[in-house]
Amino acid sequence: MKISTKGHYGVQAMFELARHYGMGPVPLKTIAGRQEISEHYLEQLIAGLRKAGLVSSVRGAQGGYILARDPADIKVGDIVRVLEGPIAPVECVNDNETEHCLRSEFCITRGVWEKVKDSIEDVLDSISLADMCKEAEKEMKECE
Amino acid sequence: MKISTKGHYGVQAMFELARHYGMGPVPLKTIAGRQEISEHYLEQLIAGLRKAGLVSSVRGAQGGYILARDPADIKVGDIVRVLEGPIAPVECVNDNETEHCLRSEFCITRGVWEKVKDSIEDVLDSISLADMCKEAEKEMKECE
DNA sequence: CCAATCCCTACTATTTTACTTGGGTATCGT
DNA sequence: ACGATACCCAAGTAAAATAGTAGGGATTGG
């Protein structure tokens, strides 16, 4: 039950973009430097997010990346699904999967994984980038 | 966000043992045949469950495996933790992990993973093998 | 023009997964 | 006693996924 660094880094990067929303494009170097991870690797992850329409890019000097939508309209679930694939602990509870478990009679366990999937989706689809920014601000104030 | 076949097979095997609880030991061959998977591989998984105290074994002819406790006292979470390791989408929300994220200032995303972890654990620790047996029986009746 | 950026494809080392192989050991029924 | 039925144990291994690296090309602001 792990997510890979893709999802981990990706959500952090998107959070970083959310914090700069409305303040012009943020270059890769800034995002990567902040997280102390490989620029080139992060670039690939963001490429996926761009193709999925979550991020837009500005090329050339002073360019960088911007959120394609308002932070309130981007849920963590959107990001995770792009980078990690469909949220489904086992294949047979994947919605995109057309051929449902042929031996469903032996598959009483399926109900369990379905419940797990639903609960993960509930959480990830209930948290937006805007929520995370609010949370971060609250923590800042507590430190005063 | 996938579990491996270990957890998948393991839970199915334990469910099978739960259905035979109180009816003597169930040999590996029966369990594996039912699931159409490699006997030898399943053997390794059950070995783990035995070492963890969830299953006991009876050697020799007419031997096999038995649940070590009442099905109501074994939660799916117990099984998954043995076979998949601690339930934590990212390392830094693993309870066993002593050194907490040193750069927690950059780790606003941590709150998200913690919520995911809690929700998965809630589900997995709320379902016992006895619950699954009850569920299976109910489905049987619906088919009449 | 040129430096700062994003864009794209391919390659690679490491780790994990999902087994397979090949034995050994205990017990029951006869 | 003995052989069939089981569990027990340690290694090996092929394939896939992960987590990057490497190297160059295309845009654009100053």
Short mmCIF file of C-alpha atoms (C1' of nucleotides) in Angstrom, two decimals:
data_model
loop_
_atom_site.label_atom_id
_atom_site.label_comp_id
_atom_site.label_asym_id
_atom_site.label_seq_id
_atom_site.Cartn_x
_atom_site.Cartn_y
_atom_site.Cartn_z
CA MET A 1 0.00 0.00 0.00
CA LYS A 2 2.59 2.54 -1.04
CA ILE A 3 2.52 5.34 -3.54
CA SER A 4 5.71 5.89 -5.49
CA THR A 5 7.88 8.99 -5.53
CA LYS A 6 5.94 10.07 -8.61
CA GLY A 7 2.80 10.76 -6.65
CA HIS A 8 4.74 12.03 -3.68
CA TYR A 9 6.90 14.51 -5.62
CA GLY A 10 4.05 15.42 -7.93
CA VAL A 11 1.68 16.50 -5.17
CA GLN A 12 4.44 18.53 -3.54
CA ALA A 13 5.23 20.23 -6.83
CA MET A 14 1.58 21.05 -7.45
CA PHE A 15 1.28 22.45 -3.95
CA GLU A 16 4.25 24.67 -4.71
CA LEU A 17 2.54 25.91 -7.87
CA ALA A 18 -0.64 26.54 -5.91
CA ARG A 19 1.26 28.78 -3.51
CA HIS A 20 2.43 30.89 -6.43
CA TYR A 21 -0.93 30.92 -8.20
CA GLY A 22 -1.56 34.32 -9.81
CA MET A 23 2.08 35.34 -9.41
CA GLY A 24 3.41 34.34 -12.82
CA PRO A 25 5.11 31.12 -13.94
CA VAL A 26 7.35 29.18 -11.59
CA PRO A 27 10.46 27.64 -13.19
CA LEU A 28 11.31 23.99 -12.64
CA LYS A 29 14.51 24.91 -10.87
CA THR A 30 12.60 26.65 -8.12
CA ILE A 31 10.26 23.74 -7.54
CA ALA A 32 12.99 21.11 -7.67
CA GLY A 33 15.35 23.13 -5.49
CA ARG A 34 12.72 23.49 -2.83
CA GLN A 35 12.21 19.73 -2.72
CA GLU A 36 15.86 18.81 -3.18
CA ILE A 37 15.13 16.35 -5.96
CA SER A 38 16.35 15.79 -9.51
CA GLU A 39 15.18 18.53 -11.87
CA HIS A 40 15.11 16.24 -14.85
CA TYR A 41 13.04 13.62 -13.12
CA LEU A 42 10.51 16.15 -11.86
CA GLU A 43 10.32 17.51 -15.39
CA GLN A 44 8.95 14.17 -16.57
CA LEU A 45 6.34 14.11 -13.88
CA ILE A 46 5.18 17.62 -14.69
CA ALA A 47 5.08 16.70 -18.38
CA GLY A 48 2.45 14.15 -17.49
CA LEU A 49 0.46 16.67 -15.48
CA ARG A 50 0.64 19.11 -18.37
CA LYS A 51 -0.62 16.52 -20.84
CA ALA A 52 -3.46 15.80 -18.45
CA GLY A 53 -4.41 19.46 -18.49
CA LEU A 54 -3.63 20.25 -14.87
CA VAL A 55 -0.65 22.48 -15.60
CA SER A 56 0.26 24.87 -18.38
CA SER A 57 3.74 25.94 -19.33
CA VAL A 58 5.40 29.13 -20.53
CA ARG A 59 8.47 28.53 -22.63
CA GLY A 60 11.56 30.67 -22.91
CA ALA A 61 13.37 32.85 -20.41
CA GLN A 62 11.28 33.91 -17.43
CA GLY A 63 9.06 31.00 -18.28
CA GLY A 64 7.94 28.17 -16.06
CA TYR A 65 4.82 26.35 -15.00
CA ILE A 66 1.40 27.56 -13.86
CA LEU A 67 -1.64 25.72 -12.61
CA ALA A 68 -4.11 25.37 -15.46
CA ARG A 69 -7.08 25.91 -13.11
CA ASP A 70 -7.87 27.52 -9.82
CA PRO A 71 -6.26 25.66 -6.88
CA ALA A 72 -9.74 25.06 -5.48
CA ASP A 73 -10.63 23.10 -8.62
CA ILE A 74 -7.69 20.71 -8.45
CA LYS A 75 -8.02 17.82 -6.04
CA VAL A 76 -5.16 15.67 -4.83
CA GLY A 77 -6.98 12.73 -6.39
CA ASP A 78 -6.64 14.34 -9.85
CA ILE A 79 -2.88 14.53 -9.44
CA VAL A 80 -2.46 11.04 -8.01
CA ARG A 81 -4.53 9.45 -10.76
CA VAL A 82 -2.37 11.05 -13.45
CA LEU A 83 0.92 10.02 -11.88
CA GLU A 84 0.09 6.68 -10.28
CA GLY A 85 -2.69 5.42 -12.50
CA PRO A 86 -6.19 4.55 -11.33
CA ILE A 87 -6.71 4.36 -7.59
CA ALA A 88 -7.51 0.69 -7.04
CA PRO A 89 -5.79 -1.57 -4.53
CA VAL A 90 -6.41 -4.56 -6.81
CA GLU A 91 -7.19 -4.61 -10.53
CA CYS A 92 -10.65 -6.10 -10.18
CA VAL A 93 -12.04 -3.00 -8.48
CA ASN A 94 -10.71 -0.67 -11.18
CA ASP A 95 -13.62 1.13 -12.81
CA ASN A 96 -11.88 1.22 -16.19
CA GLU A 97 -11.59 -2.54 -16.11
CA THR A 98 -14.35 -3.91 -18.30
CA GLU A 99 -14.00 -7.63 -17.74
CA HIS A 100 -15.03 -8.09 -14.17
CA CYS A 101 -13.59 -10.94 -12.16
CA LEU A 102 -14.83 -14.03 -13.97
CA ARG A 103 -14.57 -16.15 -10.86
CA SER A 104 -16.50 -13.74 -8.70
CA GLU A 105 -17.79 -16.67 -6.72
CA PHE A 106 -14.30 -17.14 -5.31
CA CYS A 107 -13.86 -13.42 -4.96
CA ILE A 108 -15.59 -12.57 -1.72
CA THR A 109 -12.51 -10.53 -0.87
CA ARG A 110 -13.45 -8.12 -3.64
CA GLY A 111 -15.86 -6.30 -1.34
CA VAL A 112 -12.99 -5.47 0.97
CA TRP A 113 -10.85 -3.90 -1.72
CA GLU A 114 -13.80 -1.97 -3.02
CA LYS A 115 -14.33 -0.43 0.40
CA VAL A 116 -10.64 0.44 0.61
CA LYS A 117 -10.72 2.04 -2.80
CA ASP A 118 -13.79 4.10 -1.97
CA SER A 119 -12.30 5.36 1.25
CA ILE A 120 -9.04 6.38 -0.43
CA GLU A 121 -10.94 8.17 -3.20
CA ASP A 122 -13.14 9.93 -0.65
CA VAL A 123 -10.09 11.38 1.03
CA LEU A 124 -8.09 12.28 -2.07
CA ASP A 125 -11.05 13.82 -3.89
CA SER A 126 -12.08 15.87 -0.89
CA ILE A 127 -8.77 17.75 -0.57
CA SER A 128 -7.99 20.53 -3.05
CA LEU A 129 -4.75 22.41 -3.47
CA ALA A 130 -6.52 25.45 -2.06
CA ASP A 131 -7.32 23.45 1.06
CA MET A 132 -3.65 22.61 1.45
CA CYS A 133 -2.66 26.25 1.11
CA LYS A 134 -5.16 27.21 3.79
CA GLU A 135 -3.83 24.48 6.04
CA ALA A 136 -0.26 25.66 5.49
CA GLU A 137 -1.18 29.23 6.35
CA LYS A 138 -2.88 28.09 9.52
CA GLU A 139 0.27 26.25 10.58
CA MET A 140 2.33 29.36 9.90
CA LYS A 141 0.16 31.41 12.22
CA GLU A 142 0.43 28.79 14.95
CA CYS A 143 4.19 29.22 14.86
CA GLU A 144 4.01 32.90 15.79
CA MET B 1 -1.83 2.60 -4.70
CA LYS B 2 -1.77 -1.12 -5.33
CA ILE B 3 -1.36 -4.04 -3.05
CA SER B 4 0.66 -6.94 -4.37
CA THR B 5 -0.50 -10.48 -4.97
CA LYS B 6 0.86 -11.30 -1.53
CA GLY B 7 -1.87 -9.37 0.21
CA HIS B 8 -4.43 -10.38 -2.36
CA TYR B 9 -3.73 -14.12 -2.20
CA GLY B 10 -3.12 -13.99 1.52
CA VAL B 11 -6.50 -12.53 2.37
CA GLN B 12 -8.23 -15.02 0.09
CA ALA B 13 -6.36 -17.89 1.72
CA MET B 14 -7.25 -16.70 5.19
CA PHE B 15 -10.88 -16.34 4.18
CA GLU B 16 -10.76 -19.95 3.00
CA LEU B 17 -9.38 -21.03 6.37
CA ALA B 18 -12.09 -19.04 8.13
CA ARG B 19 -14.77 -20.92 6.21
CA HIS B 20 -13.32 -24.21 7.50
CA TYR B 21 -12.78 -22.99 11.05
CA GLY B 22 -13.56 -25.73 13.55
CA MET B 23 -13.52 -28.41 10.84
CA GLY B 24 -9.93 -29.59 11.14
CA PRO B 25 -6.82 -28.53 9.22
CA VAL B 26 -7.03 -27.48 5.57
CA PRO B 27 -4.13 -28.63 3.37
CA LEU B 28 -2.33 -26.17 1.14
CA LYS B 29 -3.45 -28.01 -1.95
CA THR B 30 -7.09 -27.31 -1.21
CA ILE B 31 -6.51 -23.60 -0.68
CA ALA B 32 -4.27 -23.19 -3.71
CA GLY B 33 -6.54 -25.27 -5.95
CA ARG B 34 -9.48 -23.13 -5.00
CA GLN B 35 -7.62 -19.98 -6.04
CA GLU B 36 -5.79 -21.48 -8.99
CA ILE B 37 -2.41 -20.21 -7.90
CA SER B 38 1.02 -21.71 -7.31
CA GLU B 39 1.06 -23.92 -4.22
CA HIS B 40 4.68 -23.23 -3.46
CA TYR B 41 4.23 -19.49 -3.61
CA LEU B 42 1.21 -19.53 -1.37
CA GLU B 43 3.17 -21.70 1.02
CA GLN B 44 5.64 -18.86 1.52
CA LEU B 45 2.89 -16.40 2.23
CA ILE B 46 1.27 -18.67 4.78
CA ALA B 47 4.67 -19.24 6.36
CA GLY B 48 4.74 -15.53 7.09
CA LEU B 49 1.27 -15.61 8.56
CA ARG B 50 2.23 -18.56 10.73
CA LYS B 51 5.32 -16.79 12.06
CA ALA B 52 3.11 -13.82 12.84
CA GLY B 53 0.86 -16.06 14.91
CA LEU B 54 -2.25 -15.80 12.74
CA VAL B 55 -2.17 -19.39 11.52
CA SER B 56 -1.05 -22.67 13.04
CA SER B 57 -0.04 -25.76 11.14
CA VAL B 58 -0.43 -29.50 11.56
CA ARG B 59 2.33 -31.51 9.94
CA GLY B 60 2.11 -34.94 8.40
CA ALA B 61 -0.63 -36.73 6.55
CA GLN B 62 -4.11 -35.31 7.07
CA GLY B 63 -2.36 -32.16 8.22
CA GLY B 64 -2.77 -28.63 6.98
CA TYR B 65 -3.39 -25.14 8.29
CA ILE B 66 -5.82 -23.75 10.84
CA LEU B 67 -6.58 -20.22 11.96
CA ALA B 68 -4.76 -19.59 15.23
CA ARG B 69 -7.66 -17.52 16.58
CA ASP B 70 -11.37 -17.12 16.13
CA PRO B 71 -12.25 -15.58 12.74
CA ALA B 72 -13.91 -12.70 14.58
CA ASP B 73 -10.56 -11.83 16.15
CA ILE B 74 -8.61 -11.63 12.91
CA LYS B 75 -8.98 -8.40 10.94
CA VAL B 76 -8.03 -7.97 7.32
CA GLY B 77 -5.61 -5.30 8.51
CA ASP B 78 -3.70 -7.90 10.54
CA ILE B 79 -3.18 -10.00 7.43
CA VAL B 80 -2.25 -7.13 5.15
CA ARG B 81 0.29 -5.74 7.61
CA VAL B 82 2.07 -9.10 7.81
CA LEU B 83 2.22 -9.61 4.06
CA GLU B 84 2.60 -6.07 2.76
CA GLY B 85 4.37 -4.36 5.61
CA PRO B 86 3.07 -1.34 7.47
CA ILE B 87 0.07 0.42 5.95
CA ALA B 88 1.49 3.81 5.01
CA PRO B 89 1.21 5.42 1.57
CA VAL B 90 4.52 7.20 2.16
CA GLU B 91 7.29 6.38 4.61
CA CYS B 92 6.99 9.55 6.65
CA VAL B 93 3.55 8.59 8.00
CA ASN B 94 4.72 5.16 9.12
CA ASP B 95 4.26 4.84 12.88
CA ASN B 96 7.32 2.62 13.22
CA GLU B 97 9.45 5.28 11.62
CA THR B 98 11.27 7.05 14.43
CA GLU B 99 12.98 9.88 12.58
CA HIS B 100 10.13 12.05 11.42
CA CYS B 101 10.48 14.11 8.28
CA LEU B 102 13.32 16.47 9.09
CA ARG B 103 12.12 19.02 6.58
CA SER B 104 8.56 19.03 7.86
CA GLU B 105 8.35 22.68 6.86
CA PHE B 106 8.37 21.56 3.23
CA CYS B 107 6.07 18.68 4.02
CA ILE B 108 2.59 20.16 4.03
CA THR B 109 1.60 17.22 1.90
CA ARG B 110 2.23 14.96 4.87
CA GLY B 111 -1.20 15.73 6.27
CA VAL B 112 -2.80 14.32 3.15
CA TRP B 113 -0.99 10.99 3.36
CA GLU B 114 -1.78 10.73 7.02
CA LYS B 115 -5.47 11.07 6.27
CA VAL B 116 -5.22 8.44 3.55
CA LYS B 117 -3.42 6.09 5.88
CA ASP B 118 -6.00 6.55 8.63
CA SER B 119 -8.87 5.91 6.28
CA ILE B 120 -7.31 2.71 4.91
CA GLU B 121 -6.58 1.45 8.41
CA ASP B 122 -10.12 2.26 9.50
CA VAL B 123 -11.50 0.07 6.76
CA LEU B 124 -9.05 -2.82 7.06
CA ASP B 125 -9.21 -2.96 10.84
CA SER B 126 -12.99 -2.89 10.88
CA ILE B 127 -13.46 -6.02 8.77
CA SER B 128 -12.86 -9.42 10.38
CA LEU B 129 -12.74 -12.79 8.69
CA ALA B 130 -16.01 -13.60 10.46
CA ASP B 131 -17.58 -10.53 8.82
CA MET B 132 -16.48 -11.81 5.43
CA CYS B 133 -18.00 -15.23 6.11
CA LYS B 134 -21.28 -13.60 7.10
CA GLU B 135 -21.18 -11.51 3.93
CA ALA B 136 -20.52 -14.58 1.80
CA GLU B 137 -23.43 -16.43 3.35
CA LYS B 138 -25.72 -13.49 2.72
CA GLU B 139 -24.75 -13.47 -0.95
CA MET B 140 -25.42 -17.19 -1.16
CA LYS B 141 -28.96 -16.68 0.11
CA GLU B 142 -29.59 -13.91 -2.39
CA CYS B 143 -28.86 -16.36 -5.18
CA GLU B 144 -31.74 -18.64 -4.22
"C1'" DC C 1 22.49 36.86 -30.11
"C1'" DC C 2 22.42 34.23 -25.83
"C1'" DA C 3 21.00 32.76 -21.60
"C1'" DA C 4 17.13 30.87 -19.41
"C1'" DT C 5 13.59 27.81 -19.92
"C1'" DC C 6 10.65 24.20 -21.42
"C1'" DC C 7 10.35 19.78 -24.57
"C1'" DC C 8 11.38 15.05 -25.95
"C1'" DT C 9 13.44 10.45 -26.45
"C1'" DA C 10 16.20 7.02 -24.99
"C1'" DC C 11 19.08 4.56 -21.80
"C1'" DT C 12 20.22 2.31 -17.24
"C1'" DA C 13 20.98 0.76 -12.47
"C1'" DT C 14 18.42 -0.91 -8.67
"C1'" DT C 15 14.71 -2.91 -6.43
"C1'" DT C 16 10.57 -5.45 -6.10
"C1'" DT C 17 7.54 -8.93 -7.55
"C1'" DA C 18 6.13 -13.35 -8.40
"C1'" DC C 19 7.30 -17.00 -8.74
"C1'" DT C 20 10.38 -21.86 -9.37
"C1'" DT C 21 13.64 -25.39 -7.79
"C1'" DG C 22 15.04 -28.71 -4.89
"C1'" DG C 23 15.43 -30.42 -1.28
"C1'" DG C 24 14.31 -31.80 4.07
"C1'" DT C 25 11.13 -33.24 8.08
"C1'" DA C 26 6.99 -34.88 10.52
"C1'" DT C 27 2.83 -37.83 10.82
"C1'" DC C 28 -0.93 -41.01 9.65
"C1'" DG C 29 -2.76 -45.31 8.12
"C1'" DT C 30 -1.75 -49.93 7.20
"C1'" DA D 1 8.34 -50.39 9.27
"C1'" DC D 2 7.10 -47.70 5.38
"C1'" DG D 3 5.24 -44.93 2.04
"C1'" DA D 4 2.00 -41.41 0.95
"C1'" DT D 5 0.61 -37.04 2.53
"C1'" DA D 6 1.65 -33.05 4.24
"C1'" DC D 7 4.35 -29.01 6.03
"C1'" DC D 8 9.26 -26.60 6.34
"C1'" DC D 9 13.19 -24.10 4.50
"C1'" DA D 10 16.70 -21.75 1.61
"C1'" DA D 11 18.15 -20.29 -2.90
"C1'" DG D 12 17.76 -18.93 -7.41
"C1'" DT D 13 15.60 -16.28 -11.24
"C1'" DA D 14 12.88 -13.94 -15.00
"C1'" DA D 15 10.15 -10.01 -15.66
"C1'" DA D 16 8.44 -5.72 -14.43
"C1'" DA D 17 8.43 -1.40 -12.06
"C1'" DT D 18 10.96 2.37 -10.00
"C1'" DA D 19 13.82 6.15 -9.93
"C1'" DG D 20 16.41 8.20 -12.01
"C1'" DT D 21 20.44 9.94 -16.04
"C1'" DA D 22 22.01 11.63 -20.41
"C1'" DG D 23 21.83 14.38 -24.19
"C1'" DG D 24 20.07 17.09 -27.22
"C1'" DG D 25 16.30 20.31 -29.49
"C1'" DA D 26 12.90 24.26 -29.54
"C1'" DT D 27 11.33 29.00 -27.61
"C1'" DT D 28 11.54 33.41 -25.93
"C1'" DG D 29 12.94 37.72 -23.12
"C1'" DG D 30 16.46 41.09 -22.74
#
